[in-house]
DNA sequence: ACAAAAGTGTTGCAAATACACCCATGA
DNA sequence: TCATGGGTGTATTTGCAACACTTTTGT
């Protein structure tokens, strides 16, 4: 760091959240409708400015998670995505946003206790395809978050963060299929997942059923890096059908 | 983003650079000696504050690259690492640092034209092991940068950024061996690398030699994501010798 | 001729796929 | 007893590490 005689410019720092979850086998992101200008009424990521100059970035992310989504950060996966600082991204002046990615298990239904106007889960497909328009550069941030989730499913135990505390192997498979957008063979998936040491651990011989044979239940294991990794099958060779 | 009656606190934003290169088959990072307080005289990452409120983060990173390391950003790989914003990381007040990772080919020798005091290439081993002490939280940032480089070698064409414009396959192998800290079989590496479509492209049948058979030369290919990826061998099972 | 580095062929093991099959339960 | 989803066995394919071997240069 070099020092110079001039004063460096002070900027505003916001923290925005990309909260992903699985609903009806599709990946969804939590969006709020903005109550004030700029971009009033438009959809945006939940977030807000640093509250006081002693607040850490991660602390602020956890606070927003609680305030805007009524989610308990202690139970969620939460990691930093990156900083977004294009000069003209916010008409109020120089605002740099530090984005965080959170993964939530499928919640009962609507997001309760939200103090933002109209929070809702939106399918990410629409956002990625540009059909769902977002304020600021938030669509790009969502795209980065989804891409991060897709790639981390391969090499980390992130998938368990989409599940409730106890889950069956086929529920875990649904996570992979929804996030990657592929179909997997349940039988091979079953053994593959069990073959990764520390990924999942048997959780009581308890079992609930939905019509067939009851499934064994598991909970997230101690491992966070998958070894061997679960490899994503390459999409079926887009030939003339593409685009 | 929620609006509230209070003023959000303004903070200072710095951009710091983790510039990695290969020297004598070892991974090195560029460090400068700080000329002013705080941490005067200590080693730190090159970087500095945003220069004016209209300067973009990436623009600032490119400027620092030029000013502090005399490197041309257009020829380098440059990507954002993340934001570091622990409240007490800088004694001057609230400073958030956005770190960037740059990869440079092995340069002729010393870093020329630097306006910082005492810029030098330091082996990353010492930094990672804590033997080389850095100012602020810069040692942690270096560790994150090295980890990012290690993991991106597997799935992206990042390795070519460590090489000159034209390189032989064995030079590319040296990059992988140095960054990963492993030994690879040259014969299998040779074919593996050639098997990845778009990774490297033949560059003139030109050839220079160092005693044996001349090598074919290549340049970076169009692909940035490696398919199939180059997988890193797991380290030789640390048994009782570990720690 | 020999050393040194580049490049090729071949083989055997191990992981991943595909899929036939058996198990446990509700209706 | 049949439909539904859970779980297991196994043959075939594929990927990859190991290593013998050939090629092309400098000295």
Coordinates of C-alpha atoms (C1' of nucleotides) in Angstrom, one line a residue:
Chain A
X1 CA 0.0 0.0 0.0
X2 CA 1.4 3.4 -0.9
X3 CA 0.5 6.6 0.9
X4 CA 0.1 9.8 -0.9
X5 CA -0.7 13.4 0.1
X6 CA -4.3 13.3 -1.1
X7 CA -7.2 11.9 0.8
X8 CA -8.5 8.6 -0.6
X9 CA -12.2 8.7 -1.5
X10 CA -14.6 7.2 1.0
X11 CA -17.2 4.8 -0.4
X12 CA -20.3 3.1 0.8
X13 CA -20.2 -0.6 1.3
X14 CA -23.3 -2.8 1.0
X15 CA -23.7 -6.5 1.6
X16 CA -26.0 -8.4 -0.7
X17 CA -27.2 -12.0 -0.3
X18 CA -27.7 -14.7 -2.9
X19 CA -29.9 -17.1 -0.9
X20 CA -30.5 -20.3 -2.9
X21 CA -32.9 -23.1 -2.0
X22 CA -34.7 -26.0 -3.6
X23 CA -38.4 -25.8 -4.1
X24 CA -40.4 -28.4 -6.2
X25 CA -37.1 -29.7 -7.6
X26 CA -36.1 -26.4 -9.0
X27 CA -33.4 -24.0 -7.8
X28 CA -34.9 -20.7 -6.4
X29 CA -33.3 -17.5 -5.2
X30 CA -34.8 -15.1 -2.6
X31 CA -35.7 -11.7 -4.0
X32 CA -37.3 -8.7 -2.4
X33 CA -39.2 -5.8 -3.9
X34 CA -37.4 -2.5 -3.4
X35 CA -39.4 -0.1 -1.3
X36 CA -37.5 3.1 -2.1
X37 CA -35.5 4.7 -4.9
X38 CA -33.5 3.9 -6.8
X39 CA -35.1 1.1 -8.6
X40 CA -38.2 1.3 -6.4
X41 CA -40.6 -1.5 -7.0
X42 CA -38.1 -3.6 -8.8
X43 CA -36.9 -7.0 -7.7
X44 CA -33.5 -7.1 -6.0
X45 CA -31.3 -9.2 -3.8
X46 CA -31.8 -8.8 -0.1
X47 CA -29.0 -6.7 1.5
X48 CA -28.1 -3.4 2.9
X49 CA -25.4 -1.0 3.9
X50 CA -22.9 -1.7 6.6
X51 CA -24.6 -0.5 9.8
X52 CA -21.7 1.0 11.6
X53 CA -18.1 1.3 10.9
X54 CA -17.2 -1.5 13.3
X55 CA -19.4 -4.1 11.7
X56 CA -17.5 -6.9 9.9
X57 CA -18.6 -8.0 6.5
X58 CA -19.6 -11.5 7.6
X59 CA -21.4 -10.1 10.6
X60 CA -23.4 -7.8 8.3
X61 CA -24.3 -10.7 6.1
X62 CA -25.6 -12.7 9.0
X63 CA -27.6 -9.7 10.2
X64 CA -29.2 -9.2 6.8
X65 CA -29.9 -12.9 6.7
X66 CA -31.8 -12.6 9.9
X67 CA -33.5 -9.3 9.2
X68 CA -34.5 -9.8 5.6
X69 CA -35.1 -13.5 5.4
X70 CA -35.7 -14.5 9.0
X71 CA -33.0 -17.2 8.6
X72 CA -30.6 -18.3 11.2
X73 CA -27.1 -17.9 9.9
X74 CA -25.7 -20.4 12.3
X75 CA -27.6 -23.2 10.5
X76 CA -26.9 -22.1 7.0
X77 CA -23.9 -22.4 4.7
X78 CA -22.6 -18.8 4.1
X79 CA -19.6 -17.9 2.0
X80 CA -18.4 -14.8 0.3
X81 CA -18.9 -14.5 -3.4
X82 CA -16.9 -11.4 -4.2
X83 CA -17.0 -7.6 -4.4
X84 CA -18.9 -5.8 -7.1
X85 CA -17.6 -2.3 -7.6
X86 CA -18.3 -0.9 -11.1
X87 CA -18.4 2.9 -10.6
X88 CA -21.8 3.5 -12.1
X89 CA -23.7 0.5 -10.6
X90 CA -25.6 2.6 -8.1
X91 CA -27.0 6.0 -8.9
X92 CA -26.7 7.2 -5.2
X93 CA -22.9 7.4 -5.6
X94 CA -20.0 5.2 -5.2
X95 CA -21.3 1.9 -3.7
X96 CA -19.3 -1.3 -3.5
X97 CA -21.3 -4.4 -2.8
X98 CA -19.8 -7.5 -1.2
X99 CA -22.0 -10.4 -2.2
X100 CA -22.5 -13.5 -0.1
X101 CA -23.8 -16.9 -1.1
X102 CA -26.2 -18.7 1.3
X103 CA -27.7 -22.1 0.9
X104 CA -30.9 -22.9 2.7
X105 CA -32.8 -26.1 3.0
X106 CA -36.3 -26.2 1.5
X107 CA -38.3 -24.1 3.8
X108 CA -41.9 -24.9 4.9
X109 CA -43.4 -22.2 2.7
X110 CA -43.2 -18.5 2.4
X111 CA -40.4 -16.5 4.0
X112 CA -41.8 -15.5 7.3
X113 CA -41.1 -12.4 9.4
X114 CA -39.5 -10.4 6.6
X115 CA -39.4 -6.7 7.1
X116 CA -38.7 -6.0 3.4
X117 CA -41.6 -5.5 1.1
X118 CA -42.6 -8.6 -0.8
X119 CA -39.9 -11.2 -0.3
X120 CA -40.4 -14.2 -2.6
X121 CA -38.6 -17.2 -4.0
X122 CA -38.0 -16.9 -7.7
X123 CA -36.8 -19.7 -10.0
X124 CA -33.2 -19.0 -11.0
X125 CA -33.9 -20.0 -14.6
X126 CA -35.8 -16.9 -15.3
X127 CA -33.1 -14.7 -13.8
X128 CA -30.3 -16.5 -15.7
X129 CA -32.3 -16.3 -18.9
X130 CA -33.0 -12.5 -18.4
X131 CA -36.8 -13.1 -18.2
X132 CA -36.8 -12.0 -14.6
X133 CA -35.2 -8.5 -14.5
X134 CA -33.4 -7.4 -11.4
X135 CA -32.2 -4.0 -10.1
X136 CA -28.6 -2.9 -10.3
X137 CA -26.2 -5.6 -11.4
X138 CA -28.0 -8.2 -9.3
X139 CA -28.7 -10.5 -12.1
X140 CA -25.0 -10.9 -12.7
X141 CA -24.4 -11.6 -9.0
X142 CA -27.1 -14.3 -9.0
X143 CA -25.4 -15.9 -12.1
X144 CA -22.1 -15.9 -10.2
X145 CA -23.7 -17.4 -7.2
X146 CA -25.4 -20.2 -9.1
X147 CA -22.2 -21.0 -10.9
X148 CA -20.3 -21.1 -7.6
X149 CA -22.9 -23.5 -6.2
X150 CA -22.7 -25.7 -9.3
X151 CA -19.0 -26.0 -9.2
X152 CA -18.8 -26.5 -5.4
X153 CA -21.3 -29.4 -5.5
X154 CA -18.5 -31.4 -7.2
X155 CA -15.8 -31.0 -4.7
X156 CA -17.5 -30.1 -1.4
X157 CA -20.3 -31.2 0.8
X158 CA -22.3 -28.1 -0.1
X159 CA -25.2 -30.3 -1.3
X160 CA -26.1 -31.2 2.2
X161 CA -26.8 -27.6 3.0
X162 CA -29.8 -27.8 0.7
X163 CA -31.2 -30.6 2.8
X164 CA -32.9 -30.8 6.2
X165 CA -30.8 -32.0 9.0
X166 CA -31.7 -35.6 8.2
X167 CA -32.2 -36.6 4.6
X168 CA -32.4 -39.7 2.3
X169 CA -29.9 -40.4 -0.5
X170 CA -32.6 -39.8 -3.1
X171 CA -33.3 -36.3 -1.6
X172 CA -29.6 -35.6 -2.0
X173 CA -29.7 -36.8 -5.5
X174 CA -32.6 -34.3 -6.2
X175 CA -30.3 -31.5 -5.1
X176 CA -27.6 -32.5 -7.6
X177 CA -30.1 -33.0 -10.4
X178 CA -31.7 -29.6 -9.8
X179 CA -28.6 -27.6 -9.4
X180 CA -26.7 -29.2 -12.3
X181 CA -29.8 -29.7 -14.5
X182 CA -29.0 -33.3 -15.3
X183 CA -30.4 -36.8 -14.6
X184 CA -28.4 -39.2 -12.6
X185 CA -28.7 -43.0 -12.2
X186 CA -30.1 -43.5 -8.6
X187 CA -28.3 -46.8 -8.1
X188 CA -24.9 -45.5 -9.1
X189 CA -25.5 -42.3 -7.2
X190 CA -26.4 -44.3 -4.1
X191 CA -23.0 -46.0 -4.0
X192 CA -21.0 -43.1 -5.2
X193 CA -22.1 -40.9 -2.4
X194 CA -21.6 -43.6 0.2
X195 CA -18.1 -44.2 -1.2
X196 CA -17.0 -40.7 -0.3
X197 CA -15.5 -40.9 3.2
X198 CA -17.1 -38.5 5.7
X199 CA -19.7 -37.1 3.3
X200 CA -22.8 -38.5 4.9
X201 CA -23.3 -40.4 8.1
X202 CA -26.1 -42.7 9.0
X203 CA -28.6 -41.0 11.2
X204 CA -30.7 -43.3 13.3
X205 CA -32.4 -46.2 11.5
X206 CA -35.5 -44.0 11.5
X207 CA -37.4 -43.9 8.3
X208 CA -40.4 -42.2 6.8
X209 CA -42.0 -43.3 3.6
X210 CA -43.9 -42.0 0.6
X211 CA -45.2 -45.1 -1.0
X212 CA -42.2 -47.4 -1.5
X213 CA -39.6 -49.0 0.6
X214 CA -38.6 -46.7 3.4
X215 CA -35.2 -45.0 2.9
X216 CA -32.3 -44.9 5.3
X217 CA -31.7 -41.5 6.7
X218 CA -28.4 -39.7 6.9
X219 CA -26.9 -36.4 8.2
X220 CA -24.0 -34.4 6.9
X221 CA -20.7 -36.0 7.7
X222 CA -17.6 -34.3 9.0
X223 CA -15.9 -33.9 5.7
X224 CA -16.1 -30.7 3.7
X225 CA -13.9 -31.6 0.7
X226 CA -15.1 -34.5 -1.3
X227 CA -12.5 -37.2 -2.0
X228 CA -13.1 -38.6 -4.6
X229 CA -15.2 -35.7 -6.0
X230 CA -18.6 -36.2 -7.6
X231 CA -18.1 -35.4 -11.2
X232 CA -20.8 -33.7 -13.2
X233 CA -21.5 -35.5 -16.4
X234 CA -20.9 -33.4 -19.5
X235 CA -24.1 -32.3 -21.1
X236 CA -25.2 -34.5 -24.0
X237 CA -23.0 -33.1 -26.7
X238 CA -25.0 -30.2 -28.0
X239 CA -25.2 -31.0 -31.7
X240 CA -27.5 -29.2 -34.3
X241 CA -30.3 -28.9 -31.7
X242 CA -28.4 -26.2 -29.8
X243 CA -29.5 -22.6 -29.6
Chain B
X1 CA -31.2 -3.1 0.2
X2 CA -33.2 -1.4 2.9
X3 CA -33.0 2.3 3.5
X4 CA -33.1 3.8 6.9
X5 CA -33.0 7.3 8.4
X6 CA -29.3 7.0 9.5
X7 CA -26.3 7.6 7.3
X8 CA -24.4 4.5 6.4
X9 CA -20.8 4.7 7.4
X10 CA -18.2 5.5 4.7
X11 CA -15.2 3.3 4.5
X12 CA -11.9 3.3 2.7
X13 CA -11.4 0.8 0.0
X14 CA -8.0 -0.5 -0.9
X15 CA -7.0 -2.9 -3.7
X16 CA -4.2 -5.4 -3.0
X17 CA -2.4 -7.7 -5.4
X18 CA -1.2 -11.2 -5.0
X19 CA 1.2 -11.5 -8.0
X20 CA 2.5 -15.0 -8.5
X21 CA 5.3 -16.2 -10.7
X22 CA 7.7 -19.1 -11.1
X23 CA 11.4 -18.5 -10.4
X24 CA 13.8 -21.4 -10.3
X25 CA 11.0 -23.9 -10.2
X26 CA 9.5 -22.4 -7.1
X27 CA 6.4 -20.3 -6.7
X28 CA 7.1 -16.7 -5.7
X29 CA 4.9 -13.8 -4.7
X30 CA 5.8 -10.1 -5.2
X31 CA 6.1 -8.1 -1.9
X32 CA 7.0 -4.6 -1.2
X33 CA 8.6 -3.0 1.9
X34 CA 6.2 -0.4 3.4
X35 CA 7.5 3.1 3.4
X36 CA 5.1 4.6 5.9
X37 CA 3.2 3.8 9.0
X38 CA 1.4 1.6 9.9
X39 CA 3.7 -1.4 9.6
X40 CA 6.5 0.8 8.2
X41 CA 9.4 -1.3 7.0
X42 CA 7.5 -4.5 7.0
X43 CA 6.7 -6.6 3.9
X44 CA 3.3 -6.3 2.4
X45 CA 1.4 -6.9 -0.8
X46 CA 1.6 -4.2 -3.4
X47 CA -1.6 -2.2 -3.5
X48 CA -3.2 1.0 -2.5
X49 CA -6.4 3.0 -2.0
X50 CA -8.9 3.7 -4.7
X51 CA -7.6 6.8 -6.4
X52 CA -10.8 8.7 -7.0
X53 CA -14.4 7.8 -6.4
X54 CA -15.0 7.0 -10.1
X55 CA -12.3 4.4 -10.3
X56 CA -13.5 0.8 -10.8
X57 CA -12.0 -2.0 -8.8
X58 CA -10.5 -3.8 -11.7
X59 CA -9.2 -0.5 -13.1
X60 CA -7.5 0.2 -9.8
X61 CA -5.9 -3.3 -9.8
X62 CA -4.5 -2.7 -13.2
X63 CA -3.2 0.7 -12.2
X64 CA -1.4 -0.8 -9.2
X65 CA 0.0 -3.5 -11.3
X66 CA 1.6 -0.9 -13.6
X67 CA 2.7 1.4 -10.9
X68 CA 4.0 -1.0 -8.3
X69 CA 5.3 -3.9 -10.5
X70 CA 5.7 -2.3 -13.9
X71 CA 3.6 -5.1 -15.3
X72 CA 1.2 -4.7 -18.2
X73 CA -2.2 -5.9 -17.1
X74 CA -3.3 -6.6 -20.7
X75 CA -0.8 -9.5 -20.9
X76 CA -1.5 -10.9 -17.4
X77 CA -4.1 -13.1 -16.0
X78 CA -6.0 -11.0 -13.4
X79 CA -9.0 -12.1 -11.4
X80 CA -10.6 -11.0 -8.1
X81 CA -9.9 -13.1 -5.0
X82 CA -12.3 -11.5 -2.6
X83 CA -12.9 -8.8 -0.1
X84 CA -11.2 -8.7 3.2
X85 CA -13.1 -6.5 5.7
X86 CA -12.4 -7.5 9.3
X87 CA -13.1 -4.3 11.3
X88 CA -9.7 -4.1 13.0
X89 CA -7.4 -5.1 10.2
X90 CA -6.0 -1.6 9.6
X91 CA -5.2 0.8 12.4
X92 CA -6.0 3.8 10.3
X93 CA -9.7 3.1 10.5
X94 CA -12.2 1.1 8.6
X95 CA -10.4 -0.2 5.5
X96 CA -11.8 -2.9 3.3
X97 CA -9.4 -4.4 0.9
X98 CA -10.4 -6.1 -2.4
X99 CA -7.7 -8.6 -3.3
X100 CA -6.8 -9.5 -6.9
X101 CA -4.8 -12.5 -8.0
X102 CA -2.4 -11.9 -10.9
X103 CA -0.2 -14.6 -12.6
X104 CA 2.9 -13.4 -14.4
X105 CA 5.3 -15.4 -16.6
X106 CA 8.9 -15.8 -15.2
X107 CA 10.3 -12.3 -15.7
X108 CA 13.9 -11.6 -16.8
X109 CA 15.1 -10.7 -13.4
X110 CA 14.3 -8.0 -10.8
X111 CA 11.1 -6.1 -10.9
X112 CA 12.0 -2.9 -12.8
X113 CA 10.6 0.5 -12.6
X114 CA 8.9 0.1 -9.3
X115 CA 8.1 3.2 -7.3
X116 CA 7.6 1.3 -4.1
X117 CA 10.5 0.8 -1.7
X118 CA 12.2 -2.5 -2.2
X119 CA 10.0 -4.7 -4.2
X120 CA 11.1 -8.3 -4.3
X121 CA 10.0 -11.8 -5.2
X122 CA 9.6 -14.0 -2.2
X123 CA 9.1 -17.8 -2.2
X124 CA 5.5 -18.5 -1.1
X125 CA 6.6 -21.4 1.1
X126 CA 8.0 -19.1 3.7
X127 CA 4.8 -17.0 3.7
X128 CA 2.6 -20.0 4.0
X129 CA 4.7 -21.5 6.8
X130 CA 4.7 -18.2 8.7
X131 CA 8.5 -17.8 8.4
X132 CA 8.1 -14.7 6.2
X133 CA 5.9 -12.3 8.2
X134 CA 3.6 -9.9 6.4
X135 CA 1.8 -6.7 7.4
X136 CA -1.9 -6.6 8.1
X137 CA -3.7 -9.8 7.2
X138 CA -1.7 -10.1 4.0
X139 CA -0.3 -13.6 4.8
X140 CA -3.9 -15.0 4.8
X141 CA -4.6 -13.2 1.5
X142 CA -1.5 -14.8 0.0
X143 CA -2.6 -18.2 1.2
X144 CA -6.0 -17.7 -0.4
X145 CA -4.4 -16.7 -3.6
X146 CA -2.1 -19.7 -3.7
X147 CA -5.0 -22.0 -3.0
X148 CA -7.0 -20.4 -5.7
X149 CA -4.2 -20.9 -8.2
X150 CA -3.7 -24.5 -7.1
X151 CA -7.3 -25.3 -7.6
X152 CA -7.7 -23.4 -10.9
X153 CA -4.8 -25.3 -12.5
X154 CA -7.0 -28.4 -12.4
X155 CA -9.9 -27.0 -14.3
X156 CA -8.7 -24.0 -16.2
X157 CA -5.9 -23.0 -18.5
X158 CA -4.4 -20.8 -15.8
X159 CA -1.1 -22.6 -16.1
X160 CA -0.3 -21.1 -19.4
X161 CA -0.3 -17.7 -17.7
X162 CA 2.8 -18.7 -15.9
X163 CA 4.6 -19.3 -19.2
X164 CA 5.9 -17.0 -21.9
X165 CA 3.9 -16.6 -25.0
X166 CA 5.5 -19.7 -26.5
X167 CA 6.4 -22.7 -24.3
X168 CA 7.2 -26.3 -24.4
X169 CA 5.2 -29.0 -22.8
X170 CA 7.9 -29.7 -20.2
X171 CA 7.9 -26.0 -19.2
X172 CA 4.2 -26.3 -18.6
X173 CA 4.8 -29.4 -16.6
X174 CA 7.2 -27.5 -14.4
X175 CA 4.4 -25.0 -13.6
X176 CA 2.1 -27.8 -12.4
X177 CA 4.9 -29.4 -10.4
X178 CA 5.9 -26.2 -8.7
X179 CA 2.4 -25.0 -7.9
X180 CA 1.1 -28.3 -6.8
X181 CA 4.3 -29.4 -5.2
X182 CA 4.3 -32.8 -6.8
X183 CA 6.2 -34.8 -9.4
X184 CA 4.5 -35.8 -12.6
X185 CA 5.4 -38.4 -15.2
X186 CA 6.6 -36.4 -18.2
X187 CA 5.3 -39.0 -20.7
X188 CA 1.8 -39.2 -19.3
X189 CA 1.7 -35.4 -18.8
X190 CA 2.6 -35.0 -22.4
X191 CA -0.3 -36.9 -23.7
X192 CA -2.8 -35.8 -21.1
X193 CA -2.2 -32.1 -21.9
X194 CA -2.4 -32.7 -25.7
X195 CA -5.7 -34.6 -25.1
X196 CA -7.4 -31.6 -23.7
X197 CA -9.1 -29.9 -26.7
X198 CA -8.2 -26.2 -27.0
X199 CA -5.7 -26.1 -24.1
X200 CA -2.6 -25.6 -26.2
X201 CA -2.0 -25.0 -29.9
X202 CA 1.1 -25.7 -31.9
X203 CA 3.1 -22.5 -32.4
X204 CA 5.4 -22.7 -35.4
X205 CA 7.7 -25.7 -35.7
X206 CA 10.4 -23.5 -34.2
X207 CA 12.4 -25.1 -31.5
X208 CA 15.2 -24.2 -29.1
X209 CA 17.2 -26.7 -27.2
X210 CA 19.1 -27.3 -24.0
X211 CA 21.1 -30.4 -24.7
X212 CA 18.6 -33.0 -25.8
X213 CA 16.1 -33.3 -28.5
X214 CA 14.4 -30.0 -29.3
X215 CA 10.9 -29.6 -28.1
X216 CA 7.8 -28.5 -30.0
X217 CA 6.5 -25.1 -29.0
X218 CA 3.0 -24.2 -28.2
X219 CA 0.9 -21.2 -27.3
X220 CA -2.2 -21.0 -25.1
X221 CA -5.2 -22.3 -26.9
X222 CA -8.7 -20.8 -27.1
X223 CA -10.2 -22.9 -24.3
X224 CA -10.3 -21.6 -20.7
X225 CA -12.1 -24.5 -19.0
X226 CA -10.3 -27.8 -19.2
X227 CA -12.2 -30.8 -20.4
X228 CA -11.3 -33.3 -19.2
X229 CA -9.6 -31.6 -16.2
X230 CA -6.1 -32.3 -15.1
X231 CA -6.4 -34.0 -11.8
X232 CA -3.9 -33.4 -9.0
X233 CA -2.6 -36.6 -7.5
X234 CA -3.3 -36.8 -3.8
X235 CA -0.2 -36.3 -1.7
X236 CA 1.6 -39.5 -0.8
X237 CA -0.6 -40.5 2.2
X238 CA 0.9 -38.6 5.1
X239 CA 1.3 -41.4 7.7
X240 CA 3.2 -41.1 11.0
X241 CA 5.7 -38.7 9.4
X242 CA 3.0 -35.9 9.4
X243 CA 3.2 -32.9 11.7
Chain C
dA1 C1' 29.0 -43.3 -29.8
dC2 C1' 26.8 -41.6 -25.9
dA3 C1' 23.9 -38.7 -23.0
dA4 C1' 19.9 -36.1 -22.7
dA5 C1' 15.6 -34.7 -23.6
dA6 C1' 11.2 -35.4 -26.5
dG7 C1' 7.8 -38.3 -27.9
dT8 C1' 5.1 -43.2 -28.6
dG9 C1' 3.1 -48.0 -27.6
dT10 C1' 1.4 -51.2 -24.6
dT11 C1' -0.4 -53.2 -20.6
dG12 C1' -2.8 -53.9 -16.4
dC13 C1' -5.5 -52.1 -12.7
dA14 C1' -9.4 -49.5 -11.0
dA15 C1' -13.1 -46.4 -11.4
dA16 C1' -17.4 -45.4 -13.7
dT17 C1' -21.3 -46.8 -16.3
dA18 C1' -25.4 -49.5 -17.5
dC19 C1' -28.6 -52.4 -16.1
dA20 C1' -30.6 -56.9 -14.3
dC21 C1' -32.2 -58.0 -10.1
dC22 C1' -33.8 -58.3 -5.1
dC23 C1' -36.1 -55.9 -0.9
dA24 C1' -39.6 -53.5 1.9
dT25 C1' -43.6 -51.2 2.2
dG26 C1' -48.6 -49.1 1.3
dA27 C1' -52.9 -49.6 -1.0
Chain D
dT1 C1' -50.5 -58.8 -5.4
dC2 C1' -49.1 -55.0 -7.6
dA3 C1' -47.1 -50.5 -7.8
dT4 C1' -43.4 -47.7 -5.9
dG5 C1' -39.4 -46.4 -4.5
dG6 C1' -34.9 -48.4 -1.9
dG7 C1' -30.9 -51.0 -2.3
dT8 C1' -27.4 -54.8 -4.3
dG9 C1' -24.7 -57.6 -7.7
dT10 C1' -22.1 -57.7 -11.8
dA11 C1' -20.4 -57.3 -16.7
dT12 C1' -18.6 -54.0 -19.8
dT13 C1' -16.3 -49.9 -20.8
dT14 C1' -13.2 -46.3 -20.0
dG15 C1' -9.5 -43.7 -17.9
dC16 C1' -5.2 -43.6 -16.3
dA17 C1' -0.7 -44.8 -14.1
dA18 C1' 3.5 -47.3 -15.1
dC19 C1' 7.1 -48.2 -17.8
dA20 C1' 9.6 -50.1 -21.9
dC21 C1' 10.9 -48.2 -26.0
dT22 C1' 12.0 -45.1 -30.1
dT23 C1' 13.4 -40.5 -32.0
dT24 C1' 16.2 -36.4 -32.4
dT25 C1' 19.4 -33.5 -31.1
dG26 C1' 24.4 -31.8 -28.8
dT27 C1' 29.0 -33.0 -27.8

